[in-house]
Short mmCIF file of C-alpha atoms in Angstrom, two decimals:
data_model
loop_
_atom_site.label_atom_id
_atom_site.label_comp_id
_atom_site.label_asym_id
_atom_site.label_seq_id
_atom_site.Cartn_x
_atom_site.Cartn_y
_atom_site.Cartn_z
CA MET S 1 -12.96 20.16 -52.43
CA ARG S 2 -11.56 16.78 -51.45
CA LEU S 3 -14.54 14.50 -50.85
CA ASP S 4 -13.80 11.30 -48.90
CA ILE S 5 -17.18 9.75 -49.61
CA LEU S 6 -16.04 6.12 -49.74
CA PRO S 7 -14.96 5.93 -46.06
CA ALA S 8 -18.18 7.66 -45.08
CA LEU S 9 -20.28 5.20 -47.08
CA ALA S 10 -18.34 2.32 -45.56
CA LEU S 11 -19.06 3.66 -42.10
CA SER S 12 -22.71 4.31 -42.84
CA GLY S 13 -22.32 1.02 -44.63
CA LEU S 14 -24.63 -1.69 -43.99
CA VAL S 15 -29.75 -2.37 -44.50
CA VAL S 16 -31.98 -0.22 -42.68
CA THR S 17 -35.69 0.03 -42.21
CA ALA S 18 -37.68 2.99 -43.49
CA LEU S 19 -36.33 6.31 -42.30
CA PRO S 20 -38.32 7.61 -39.32
CA ALA S 21 -40.17 10.86 -39.16
CA GLY S 22 -38.94 11.40 -35.56
CA SER S 23 -37.53 14.86 -35.01
CA ALA S 24 -37.53 15.56 -38.74
CA LEU S 25 -40.81 17.49 -38.62
CA ALA S 26 -39.24 19.99 -36.24
CA GLN S 27 -36.54 20.87 -38.80
CA SER S 28 -36.91 23.56 -41.44
CA ARG S 29 -35.55 23.52 -44.95
CA ALA S 30 -33.28 26.38 -43.94
CA ASP S 31 -31.82 24.24 -41.15
CA ALA S 32 -31.22 21.40 -43.58
CA GLU S 33 -29.62 23.59 -46.24
CA ALA S 34 -27.35 25.22 -43.66
CA ALA S 35 -26.10 21.77 -42.64
CA LEU S 36 -25.57 20.56 -46.20
CA THR S 37 -23.87 23.83 -47.12
CA ARG S 38 -21.51 23.35 -44.16
CA MET S 39 -20.65 19.90 -45.58
CA GLY S 40 -20.00 21.43 -49.00
CA LEU S 41 -22.70 19.36 -50.70
CA ILE S 42 -24.83 22.31 -51.81
CA GLY S 43 -24.41 26.07 -52.21
CA SER S 44 -21.19 26.12 -54.23
CA ALA S 45 -19.97 24.71 -57.52
CA SER S 46 -17.60 21.74 -57.28
CA GLU S 47 -15.77 19.61 -59.81
CA ASP S 48 -15.91 16.67 -57.42
CA PHE S 49 -19.59 16.64 -56.51
CA SER S 50 -22.75 17.44 -58.44
CA TYR S 51 -26.43 16.59 -58.46
CA ALA S 52 -29.38 17.10 -60.79
CA ASP S 53 -32.07 17.97 -58.26
CA ALA S 54 -32.57 18.81 -54.57
CA SER S 55 -35.88 18.35 -52.79
CA TRP S 56 -37.25 18.83 -49.27
CA SER S 57 -40.24 17.00 -47.79
CA ARG S 58 -41.26 16.41 -44.17
CA GLY S 59 -37.76 16.74 -42.79
CA ARG S 60 -35.96 14.81 -45.52
CA TYR S 61 -33.47 16.48 -47.79
CA ILE S 62 -32.88 14.45 -50.96
CA LEU S 63 -30.20 14.95 -53.60
CA SER S 64 -30.98 13.10 -56.83
CA ASP S 65 -28.73 11.89 -59.66
CA VAL S 66 -25.57 12.55 -57.69
CA VAL S 67 -22.17 12.22 -59.37
CA VAL S 68 -18.96 12.03 -57.30
CA ARG S 69 -15.72 12.50 -59.26
CA ASN S 70 -12.01 12.25 -58.49
CA LEU S 71 -12.61 9.56 -55.90
CA ASP S 72 -9.99 9.42 -53.16
CA ILE S 73 -9.26 5.74 -52.58
CA ASP S 74 -6.37 5.74 -50.12
CA ASN S 75 -5.83 2.36 -48.49
CA GLU S 76 -2.41 0.75 -48.07
CA ASP S 77 -4.02 -2.70 -48.08
CA ILE S 78 -5.74 -2.23 -51.45
CA ASP S 79 -3.96 -1.87 -54.79
CA VAL S 80 -6.72 -0.86 -57.18
CA ASP S 81 -7.13 1.22 -60.32
CA GLY S 82 -10.30 2.80 -59.01
CA PRO S 83 -13.19 4.32 -60.91
CA GLU S 84 -13.08 7.96 -61.88
CA GLU S 85 -16.62 8.61 -60.71
CA MET S 86 -19.48 7.25 -58.65
CA ASN S 87 -23.13 7.59 -59.56
CA ILE S 88 -25.83 7.71 -56.88
CA ALA S 89 -29.53 7.77 -57.67
CA ARG S 90 -30.51 9.36 -54.37
CA MET S 91 -28.66 10.67 -51.31
CA ILE S 92 -31.09 11.08 -48.40
CA PHE S 93 -30.60 13.01 -45.16
CA GLU S 94 -33.17 12.80 -42.38
CA ALA S 95 -33.38 16.06 -40.37
CA PRO S 96 -29.92 17.43 -41.21
CA ARG S 97 -29.03 20.35 -38.96
CA ILE S 98 -26.31 22.11 -37.02
CA ASN S 99 -26.65 21.31 -33.33
CA ALA S 100 -25.82 23.32 -30.21
CA ASP S 101 -22.22 22.06 -30.31
CA ASP S 102 -21.88 23.53 -33.83
CA ASP S 103 -21.66 20.06 -35.38
CA VAL S 104 -23.58 18.88 -38.43
CA VAL S 105 -25.80 15.97 -37.38
CA PHE S 106 -28.79 14.08 -38.75
CA ASP S 107 -31.25 11.40 -37.67
CA ALA S 108 -30.52 9.09 -40.60
CA PHE S 109 -28.53 8.95 -43.82
CA ALA S 110 -29.01 6.73 -46.87
CA VAL S 111 -27.57 6.24 -50.33
CA GLU S 112 -29.68 4.47 -52.97
CA GLY S 113 -28.69 3.19 -56.38
CA LEU S 114 -24.92 3.49 -56.11
CA SER S 115 -22.82 2.33 -59.06
CA MET S 116 -19.17 2.55 -60.11
CA ILE S 117 -17.29 1.31 -63.17
CA ASP S 118 -13.49 1.16 -63.12
CA ALA S 119 -11.07 1.61 -66.00
CA ASP S 120 -10.97 -2.14 -66.70
CA GLY S 121 -14.74 -2.49 -66.90
CA GLY S 122 -15.21 -3.78 -63.36
CA ARG S 123 -18.54 -2.80 -61.87
CA VAL S 124 -19.83 -2.27 -58.33
CA GLU S 125 -23.48 -1.70 -57.51
CA ILE S 126 -25.22 -1.26 -54.16
CA ALA S 127 -28.97 -0.89 -53.98
CA ARG S 128 -28.96 0.82 -50.60
CA ILE S 129 -26.54 1.87 -47.87
CA ALA S 130 -27.95 3.44 -44.73
CA VAL S 131 -27.51 4.33 -41.10
CA ASP S 132 -30.57 4.92 -38.95
CA GLY S 133 -30.62 6.59 -35.55
CA PRO S 134 -26.92 7.43 -35.13
CA ASN S 135 -26.06 9.29 -31.95
CA ALA S 136 -24.64 12.80 -32.18
CA VAL S 137 -21.00 11.66 -32.05
CA MET S 138 -21.42 9.21 -34.91
CA ALA S 139 -23.54 11.57 -37.03
CA ALA S 140 -21.02 14.39 -36.61
CA ASP S 141 -18.12 12.14 -37.66
CA LEU S 142 -20.08 10.95 -40.69
CA ALA S 143 -20.78 14.55 -41.66
CA ARG S 144 -17.06 15.38 -41.38
CA MET S 145 -16.19 12.44 -43.63
CA LEU S 146 -18.80 13.44 -46.19
CA SER S 147 -17.44 16.98 -46.20
CA GLY S 148 -13.91 15.77 -46.86
CA GLN S 149 -12.36 16.53 -43.48
CA ASP S 150 -9.41 14.36 -42.53
CA ASP S 151 -7.94 16.29 -39.59
CA PHE S 152 -9.99 14.59 -36.87
CA ASP S 153 -9.87 11.30 -34.96
CA PRO S 154 -13.15 9.36 -35.11
CA ASP S 155 -14.35 8.35 -31.64
CA TRP S 156 -15.47 4.84 -32.62
CA SER S 157 -16.07 3.75 -29.04
CA ALA S 158 -18.75 6.40 -28.56
CA TYR S 159 -20.83 5.42 -31.60
CA ARG S 160 -24.40 4.18 -31.06
CA PHE S 161 -27.09 3.54 -33.67
CA GLU S 162 -30.39 1.82 -34.35
CA SER S 163 -29.32 0.16 -37.59
CA LEU S 164 -26.40 0.24 -39.99
CA GLY S 165 -26.33 -1.75 -43.18
CA PHE S 166 -26.40 -2.31 -46.91
CA GLU S 167 -28.43 -4.42 -49.30
CA GLY S 168 -28.22 -5.43 -52.94
CA PHE S 169 -24.41 -5.45 -53.26
CA GLY S 170 -22.91 -6.72 -56.49
CA ALA S 171 -19.41 -6.60 -57.96
CA GLN S 172 -18.15 -8.02 -61.24
CA GLY S 173 -14.81 -7.75 -62.95
CA ASP S 174 -11.45 -9.40 -63.58
CA ASP S 175 -8.74 -9.39 -60.91
CA GLY S 176 -5.95 -10.62 -63.18
CA GLU S 177 -6.46 -14.31 -62.42
CA GLY S 178 -9.86 -14.42 -64.04
CA PRO S 179 -13.39 -13.06 -63.85
CA PHE S 180 -15.15 -12.69 -60.51
CA ASP S 181 -18.76 -12.15 -59.49
CA VAL S 182 -19.67 -11.27 -55.90
CA SER S 183 -23.13 -10.53 -54.52
CA VAL S 184 -24.59 -9.96 -51.05
CA GLU S 185 -28.31 -9.62 -50.48
CA GLN S 186 -28.03 -7.95 -47.09
CA PHE S 187 -25.75 -7.07 -44.22
CA ILE S 188 -27.20 -5.39 -41.16
CA LEU S 189 -26.28 -4.36 -37.62
CA GLN S 190 -29.18 -3.40 -35.37
CA ASP S 191 -29.62 -1.80 -31.95
CA PHE S 192 -26.02 -1.08 -31.08
CA GLY S 193 -25.83 0.39 -27.58
CA ASP S 194 -23.45 0.69 -24.66
CA VAL S 195 -23.16 -3.03 -23.94
CA GLU S 196 -24.97 -4.98 -26.63
CA LEU S 197 -25.45 -5.38 -30.36
CA GLY S 198 -29.04 -6.47 -30.82
CA ARG S 199 -28.54 -8.30 -34.10
CA MET S 200 -26.03 -8.89 -36.88
CA ALA S 201 -27.03 -10.68 -40.07
CA LEU S 202 -25.24 -11.45 -43.32
CA MET S 203 -27.65 -12.92 -45.88
CA ASN S 204 -27.27 -14.73 -49.20
CA VAL S 205 -23.63 -14.26 -50.12
CA SER S 206 -22.41 -15.57 -53.47
CA VAL S 207 -18.81 -15.57 -54.76
CA ASP S 208 -17.53 -16.99 -58.05
CA ALA S 209 -13.90 -16.40 -58.95
CA VAL S 210 -10.71 -17.96 -60.27
CA SER S 211 -7.69 -18.82 -58.13
CA GLU S 212 -4.47 -20.27 -59.58
CA GLY S 213 -6.29 -21.12 -62.77
CA ALA S 214 -9.10 -23.09 -61.08
CA PRO S 215 -12.66 -21.99 -60.38
CA VAL S 216 -13.59 -21.11 -56.80
CA SER S 217 -17.14 -20.74 -55.52
CA PHE S 218 -18.69 -19.84 -52.19
CA ARG S 219 -22.28 -19.55 -50.99
CA LEU S 220 -23.68 -18.55 -47.61
CA GLY S 221 -27.38 -18.41 -46.87
CA GLU S 222 -27.18 -16.83 -43.42
CA LEU S 223 -24.73 -15.84 -40.74
CA SER S 224 -26.44 -14.17 -37.80
CA VAL S 225 -25.95 -13.34 -34.14
CA THR S 226 -28.49 -11.87 -31.73
CA GLY S 227 -27.89 -10.37 -28.30
CA PHE S 228 -24.12 -10.04 -28.79
CA GLN S 229 -22.41 -8.54 -25.74
CA SER S 230 -20.23 -6.10 -27.64
CA SER S 231 -18.91 -4.54 -24.43
CA ALA S 232 -16.75 -7.63 -23.99
CA TYR S 233 -14.62 -6.44 -26.93
CA SER S 234 -14.85 -2.69 -26.42
CA GLU S 235 -11.34 -2.29 -24.98
CA LEU S 236 -9.77 -4.22 -27.87
CA MET S 237 -11.73 -2.30 -30.50
CA GLU S 238 -10.81 1.02 -28.90
CA ALA S 239 -7.12 0.08 -28.95
CA ILE S 240 -7.28 -0.88 -32.64
CA ALA S 241 -9.34 2.17 -33.65
CA SER S 242 -6.99 4.57 -31.84
CA GLY S 243 -3.96 3.22 -33.68
CA ALA S 244 -2.33 1.87 -30.53
CA GLY S 245 1.02 0.08 -30.75
CA GLU S 246 1.40 -3.67 -30.97
CA ASP S 247 2.11 -4.15 -27.26
CA GLU S 248 -0.95 -2.14 -26.24
CA VAL S 249 -3.19 -3.96 -28.71
CA MET S 250 -1.91 -7.37 -27.55
CA SER S 251 -2.43 -6.40 -23.92
CA ALA S 252 -6.01 -5.38 -24.70
CA TYR S 253 -6.46 -8.63 -26.64
CA TYR S 254 -5.43 -10.79 -23.69
CA ARG S 255 -7.64 -8.86 -21.28
CA THR S 256 -10.52 -9.37 -23.71
CA ALA S 257 -9.78 -13.04 -24.36
CA PHE S 258 -9.59 -13.80 -20.64
CA SER S 259 -12.71 -11.89 -19.65
CA PRO S 260 -15.39 -14.35 -18.46
CA GLN S 261 -18.32 -13.29 -20.67
CA LEU S 262 -20.48 -16.37 -20.14
CA ASP S 263 -23.49 -15.05 -22.06
CA LEU S 264 -21.59 -13.64 -25.04
CA PHE S 265 -24.65 -13.93 -27.28
CA ASP S 266 -28.23 -15.17 -27.22
CA ARG S 267 -28.25 -17.03 -30.52
CA PHE S 268 -25.83 -17.82 -33.34
CA ALA S 269 -26.79 -19.36 -36.68
CA MET S 270 -25.00 -20.32 -39.88
CA ARG S 271 -27.01 -21.83 -42.71
CA GLY S 272 -26.56 -22.79 -46.32
CA LEU S 273 -22.76 -22.68 -46.43
CA GLU S 274 -21.28 -24.37 -49.48
CA GLY S 275 -18.42 -23.93 -51.88
CA SER S 276 -15.54 -25.51 -53.72
CA ALA S 277 -11.87 -24.80 -54.18
CA GLU S 278 -9.24 -26.77 -56.09
CA GLY S 279 -11.60 -29.68 -56.53
CA VAL S 280 -12.71 -30.02 -52.91
CA GLY S 281 -16.33 -29.17 -52.22
CA PHE S 282 -17.76 -28.42 -48.79
CA ALA S 283 -21.24 -27.78 -47.46
CA LEU S 284 -22.85 -27.00 -44.11
CA ASP S 285 -26.62 -27.01 -43.75
CA ASN S 286 -27.29 -25.67 -40.26
CA LEU S 287 -25.07 -24.74 -37.31
CA VAL S 288 -27.02 -23.20 -34.44
CA GLY S 289 -25.95 -22.19 -30.95
CA THR S 290 -27.88 -20.65 -28.06
CA ILE S 291 -26.94 -19.34 -24.62
CA ASN S 292 -29.67 -18.96 -22.02
CA LYS S 293 -29.32 -17.52 -18.51
CA ALA S 294 -31.83 -18.25 -15.76
CA GLY S 295 -30.85 -17.12 -12.29
CA SER S 296 -27.32 -18.34 -11.64
CA ARG S 297 -27.47 -21.02 -14.36
CA TYR S 298 -26.11 -20.67 -17.91
CA THR S 299 -27.13 -23.24 -20.51
CA TRP S 300 -25.19 -23.61 -23.76
CA ASP S 301 -26.59 -25.61 -26.68
CA PHE S 302 -24.93 -26.10 -30.06
CA ALA S 303 -25.94 -28.37 -32.93
CA LEU S 304 -24.57 -29.10 -36.40
CA ASP S 305 -26.92 -31.22 -38.44
CA SER S 306 -24.69 -31.88 -41.46
CA ALA S 307 -21.29 -30.77 -42.74
CA ARG S 308 -19.95 -32.48 -45.83
CA ILE S 309 -16.69 -32.74 -47.78
CA VAL S 310 -17.09 -33.90 -51.38
CA PRO S 311 -13.94 -34.16 -53.53
CA ASP S 312 -13.87 -33.85 -57.32
CA ALA S 313 -11.43 -36.47 -58.56
CA ALA S 314 -11.11 -34.63 -61.88
CA GLN S 315 -8.94 -31.95 -60.19
CA GLU S 316 -5.54 -32.53 -58.59
CA ALA S 317 -6.31 -31.57 -54.99
CA GLY S 318 -9.72 -33.19 -55.20
CA ALA S 319 -8.15 -36.38 -56.55
CA GLN S 320 -5.78 -36.53 -53.56
CA VAL S 321 -8.64 -36.19 -51.09
CA ALA S 322 -10.74 -38.70 -53.05
CA THR S 323 -7.89 -41.21 -52.94
CA ALA S 324 -7.33 -40.75 -49.21
CA ILE S 325 -10.96 -41.24 -48.18
CA GLY S 326 -11.47 -43.83 -50.92
CA MET S 327 -9.01 -46.11 -49.13
CA LEU S 328 -11.62 -46.29 -46.37
CA GLY S 329 -14.45 -46.84 -48.85
CA TYR S 330 -15.86 -43.30 -48.76
CA GLU S 331 -16.79 -41.07 -51.68
CA SER S 332 -17.54 -38.17 -49.32
CA LEU S 333 -17.46 -37.41 -45.60
CA GLU S 334 -20.38 -36.15 -43.53
CA LEU S 335 -20.12 -34.87 -39.96
CA SER S 336 -22.70 -33.91 -37.37
CA MET S 337 -22.42 -32.83 -33.74
CA ALA S 338 -24.34 -31.67 -30.71
CA SER S 339 -23.20 -30.15 -27.42
CA SER S 340 -25.14 -29.11 -24.32
CA ALA S 341 -23.78 -27.93 -20.98
CA VAL S 342 -24.92 -26.11 -17.86
CA TYR S 343 -22.83 -23.87 -15.62
CA ASP S 344 -24.07 -22.76 -12.20
CA GLU S 345 -22.34 -19.62 -10.91
CA SER S 346 -23.49 -20.29 -7.35
CA THR S 347 -21.65 -23.64 -7.14
CA GLY S 348 -18.92 -23.28 -9.77
CA ARG S 349 -20.11 -26.59 -11.28
CA MET S 350 -20.16 -27.21 -15.05
CA GLN S 351 -21.82 -30.35 -16.44
CA THR S 352 -22.80 -31.72 -19.82
CA ILE S 353 -26.47 -32.56 -20.29
CA GLY S 354 -28.36 -34.37 -23.01
CA ASP S 355 -26.54 -35.34 -26.20
CA ASN S 356 -22.87 -34.44 -26.59
CA TYR S 357 -21.34 -36.12 -29.59
CA LEU S 358 -19.33 -35.82 -32.78
CA GLU S 359 -20.29 -38.27 -35.53
CA LEU S 360 -18.83 -39.30 -38.86
CA ARG S 361 -21.79 -40.71 -40.73
CA ASP S 362 -21.41 -44.44 -41.40
CA GLY S 363 -18.08 -44.29 -39.58
CA VAL S 364 -17.77 -43.54 -35.89
CA ARG S 365 -19.58 -41.64 -33.14
CA LEU S 366 -17.79 -40.05 -30.18
CA GLU S 367 -20.02 -39.48 -27.14
CA MET S 368 -18.74 -37.33 -24.28
CA GLU S 369 -19.82 -36.55 -20.72
CA GLN S 370 -18.13 -34.15 -18.29
CA ASP S 371 -18.71 -32.92 -14.76
CA PHE S 372 -16.26 -30.36 -13.37
CA GLY S 373 -16.27 -27.97 -10.43
CA GLY S 374 -14.13 -25.03 -9.35
CA TYR S 375 -15.02 -22.87 -12.33
CA ASP S 376 -15.98 -20.00 -10.02
CA GLU S 377 -12.33 -19.78 -8.87
CA TYR S 378 -11.13 -20.32 -12.44
CA TYR S 379 -13.19 -17.41 -13.79
CA ALA S 380 -12.25 -15.19 -10.84
CA ALA S 381 -8.54 -15.66 -11.64
CA LEU S 382 -8.88 -14.84 -15.34
CA PRO S 383 -8.40 -11.03 -15.12
CA GLU S 384 -5.12 -11.39 -13.24
CA MET S 385 -3.98 -14.06 -15.70
CA ALA S 386 -4.87 -11.75 -18.58
CA GLU S 387 -2.49 -9.13 -17.20
CA ARG S 388 0.27 -11.72 -16.92
CA PHE S 389 -0.26 -12.87 -20.50
CA GLY S 390 -0.40 -9.30 -21.73
CA GLU S 391 2.88 -8.40 -20.05
CA GLY S 392 4.59 -11.60 -21.18
CA ALA S 393 3.11 -11.92 -24.66
CA LYS S 394 6.57 -12.36 -26.18
CA GLU S 395 7.92 -14.79 -23.59
CA ALA S 396 8.78 -18.41 -24.32
CA PRO S 397 5.81 -20.70 -25.11
CA SER S 398 6.79 -22.96 -22.20
CA GLU S 399 6.23 -20.09 -19.78
CA ASP S 400 2.84 -19.37 -21.31
CA ALA S 401 1.94 -23.07 -21.08
CA GLU S 402 2.92 -23.07 -17.41
CA ALA S 403 0.68 -20.07 -16.82
CA VAL S 404 -2.23 -21.82 -18.54
CA PHE S 405 -1.75 -24.88 -16.35
CA GLU S 406 -1.65 -22.68 -13.26
CA MET S 407 -4.86 -21.02 -14.39
CA MET S 408 -6.61 -24.41 -14.63
CA ALA S 409 -5.41 -25.58 -11.22
CA PRO S 410 -8.68 -24.80 -9.33
CA ILE S 411 -10.81 -26.92 -11.69
CA ILE S 412 -12.12 -30.05 -9.93
CA LEU S 413 -12.73 -33.32 -11.74
CA TYR S 414 -15.90 -35.17 -10.77
CA ASN S 415 -16.42 -37.24 -13.90
CA MET S 416 -15.27 -37.43 -17.49
CA SER S 417 -16.07 -40.12 -20.03
CA LEU S 418 -15.61 -40.86 -23.71
CA ARG S 419 -17.55 -43.55 -25.55
CA ILE S 420 -16.35 -44.55 -29.02
CA VAL S 421 -19.12 -46.21 -31.00
CA ASP S 422 -17.96 -47.92 -34.18
CA GLN S 423 -20.37 -47.68 -37.10
CA SER S 424 -18.11 -49.23 -39.75
CA LEU S 425 -14.88 -47.22 -39.53
CA LEU S 426 -13.03 -50.00 -37.68
CA GLU S 427 -13.83 -52.53 -40.37
CA ARG S 428 -13.02 -50.05 -43.12
CA ALA S 429 -9.62 -49.32 -41.56
CA LEU S 430 -8.83 -53.00 -41.14
CA GLU S 431 -9.79 -53.73 -44.74
CA ALA S 432 -7.65 -50.86 -46.03
CA GLY S 433 -4.68 -51.89 -43.89
CA ALA S 434 -5.00 -55.52 -44.91
CA ALA S 435 -5.12 -54.61 -48.60
CA ALA S 436 -2.00 -52.45 -48.22
CA GLN S 437 -0.11 -55.36 -46.58
CA GLY S 438 -1.49 -58.05 -48.88
CA ILE S 439 -3.08 -60.06 -46.07
CA THR S 440 -6.64 -60.82 -45.01
CA THR S 441 -8.70 -58.64 -42.70
CA ASP S 442 -8.81 -61.39 -40.04
CA GLU S 443 -5.02 -61.70 -40.14
CA LEU S 444 -4.60 -57.96 -39.60
CA ARG S 445 -7.17 -58.06 -36.81
CA MET S 446 -5.11 -60.72 -35.02
CA GLN S 447 -1.93 -58.67 -35.52
CA ALA S 448 -3.59 -55.58 -34.08
CA ALA S 449 -4.81 -57.46 -31.02
CA ALA S 450 -1.33 -58.89 -30.47
CA MET S 451 0.22 -55.42 -30.76
CA VAL S 452 -2.12 -54.22 -28.02
CA GLY S 453 -0.73 -56.86 -25.67
CA MET S 454 2.85 -55.96 -26.56
CA GLY S 455 2.11 -52.30 -25.98
CA MET S 456 0.79 -52.98 -22.50
CA MET S 457 3.98 -54.86 -21.63
CA SER S 458 6.09 -51.79 -22.42
CA ALA S 459 3.94 -49.39 -20.39
CA PRO S 460 5.63 -47.42 -17.55
CA PRO S 461 5.83 -49.39 -14.28
CA GLU S 462 3.91 -46.74 -12.28
CA ILE S 463 0.71 -47.58 -14.16
CA PRO S 464 -1.11 -50.29 -12.16
CA ARG S 465 -1.02 -53.67 -13.91
CA PRO S 466 -4.74 -54.36 -13.25
CA LEU S 467 -5.57 -51.11 -15.04
CA LEU S 468 -3.39 -52.10 -18.00
CA SER S 469 -5.01 -55.53 -18.07
CA GLN S 470 -8.45 -53.92 -18.16
CA LEU S 471 -7.39 -51.60 -21.00
CA SER S 472 -5.85 -54.47 -22.95
CA GLY S 473 -8.96 -56.60 -22.60
CA ALA S 474 -11.29 -53.77 -23.64
CA LEU S 475 -9.18 -52.82 -26.68
CA THR S 476 -8.84 -56.43 -27.81
CA GLN S 477 -12.57 -57.00 -27.51
CA PHE S 478 -13.26 -53.78 -29.44
CA ILE S 479 -10.86 -54.71 -32.24
CA ASN S 480 -12.28 -58.22 -32.54
CA ASN S 481 -15.97 -57.40 -32.28
CA GLY S 482 -16.44 -53.69 -32.93
CA GLY S 483 -19.28 -52.18 -30.92
CA SER S 484 -18.18 -49.53 -28.45
CA LEU S 485 -15.22 -48.70 -26.24
CA THR S 486 -15.76 -46.56 -23.13
CA ILE S 487 -13.14 -44.69 -21.13
CA ASP S 488 -14.53 -43.39 -17.84
CA VAL S 489 -12.78 -41.28 -15.20
CA THR S 490 -14.71 -41.00 -11.92
CA PRO S 491 -12.43 -40.32 -8.94
CA PRO S 492 -13.60 -41.86 -5.62
CA GLU S 493 -12.98 -38.40 -4.21
CA PRO S 494 -13.14 -35.37 -6.56
CA VAL S 495 -9.65 -34.12 -7.35
CA SER S 496 -8.39 -30.79 -8.68
CA ILE S 497 -6.19 -30.29 -11.74
CA GLY S 498 -3.72 -28.52 -9.46
CA THR S 499 -3.46 -31.53 -7.13
CA ILE S 500 -2.89 -33.88 -10.07
CA ALA S 501 -0.16 -31.59 -11.42
CA GLU S 502 1.61 -31.43 -8.05
CA GLN S 503 1.50 -35.21 -7.64
CA VAL S 504 2.88 -35.77 -11.14
CA GLU S 505 5.66 -33.28 -10.43
CA ASP S 506 6.49 -35.04 -7.14
CA ASP S 507 6.21 -38.57 -8.62
CA THR S 508 3.46 -39.35 -6.11
CA PHE S 509 0.58 -39.58 -8.56
CA ASP S 510 -1.77 -42.51 -7.94
CA TYR S 511 -3.71 -43.65 -11.02
CA ASN S 512 -6.24 -45.37 -8.78
CA ALA S 513 -7.19 -41.95 -7.38
CA LEU S 514 -8.69 -41.07 -10.75
CA GLY S 515 -11.03 -44.05 -10.87
CA ILE S 516 -10.18 -44.86 -14.49
CA THR S 517 -12.06 -47.76 -16.09
CA PHE S 518 -12.07 -49.22 -19.61
CA SER S 519 -14.88 -51.30 -21.01
CA ALA S 520 -16.12 -52.63 -24.34
CA GLU S 521 -19.56 -53.64 -25.50
CA ALA S 522 -20.49 -55.80 -28.47
CA PRO S 523 -22.53 -54.25 -31.30
CA GLN S 524 -26.22 -53.82 -30.47
#
């Protein structure tokens, strides 16, 4: 018997809560043994599959001390001298049976205490792999895989389940470049239905390895998503799962990418990310995003409290990064950001609210505000544009760019502003530049201010001179004093991207129609 248990375990793959009693009590041992006999797991001797004990209790059929031999690892993307056998402490079926369609199905399936050792001493252990509440289509396909069938096409798009996951994964070995150690506490998918995945979570990942002779490490405390609208990607996933050709997959990709799924998820979180490679360390404490819908209004909020880059000057790549940021007086870089916006479907208006910024700690802070309309027309045109992109996926980039610009034409500009707040980066840059030229910081500051004036003189004649004068004055004041520089665009009459594009094409564009202003404020 050819037993393709690895693909089946991968599919049943990911942690599950305690197996339910559910319909199990209605099943007899005879029903269960008929199903497992159909799968070839019991009832006949096999060189590939054996177990020490079989037990039945309250609808659960349990095989203990399972050994799977002659593993079939057939994957063109993986070149591996695989293990000769797999040991499983317990293989658990909840209410296994043959249904009215003559398919083997079950309410849940779990593997506990899985371990494998390859010829080179590499080891893989998984404390638990389980699927809970699979629908009939998914359960039947799993049963076929467990029985070694390979003459069927899995209907991935029809799968539904309550939970699918694994916990306690560990792998150790040597991949030729050096030893590696990988562990994952938990991966879980929950409540997967027709349109939504209730929750995905990847918890406490640890990787230590060697790459090109240098140690590499990676840690992740949490990556999770709740309320993910999986239906938005169903067409793409179906195309991939069915083995569709490149053109069909790309067409499905564009239709997916251009589908206006405004509430793609309820909450996203990434925590405790850190690692190092080639002497460059990185860390991210918390990145959280939420999408809330109330009536016709969508509110998006994202926040990153701290992301850091810390080079190790003792290693070549780290030394290069350390030298580059050291010229500005930094030993490490730390970033934070926040973004909040509201979109109202009834008006097509999208506006930033609250804090919207990107900040380099002890360097510079960029504060942004936006107010645009016409997004209702923009979103309405996306499906048609997706078809155009799908059909012309291999056309020249200029044609794609033209299509993108056409797509954005309905968007209306009400206001857009950027405020650059210097927190020491300006002075650091001037000091570094002055040191490189062998002059004083004040001398370089004067040169920079003079270059601003020269730059304004060479500006195109269609740009109004008063606007250039305002820009020159604001830049010069900012260079001399620091503080903040604000660029604000508030048209006297709201104007669409399409109108601006037409005027630029016809050489009739009026800068004054955008209401552009430049201003600088001294440090506070």
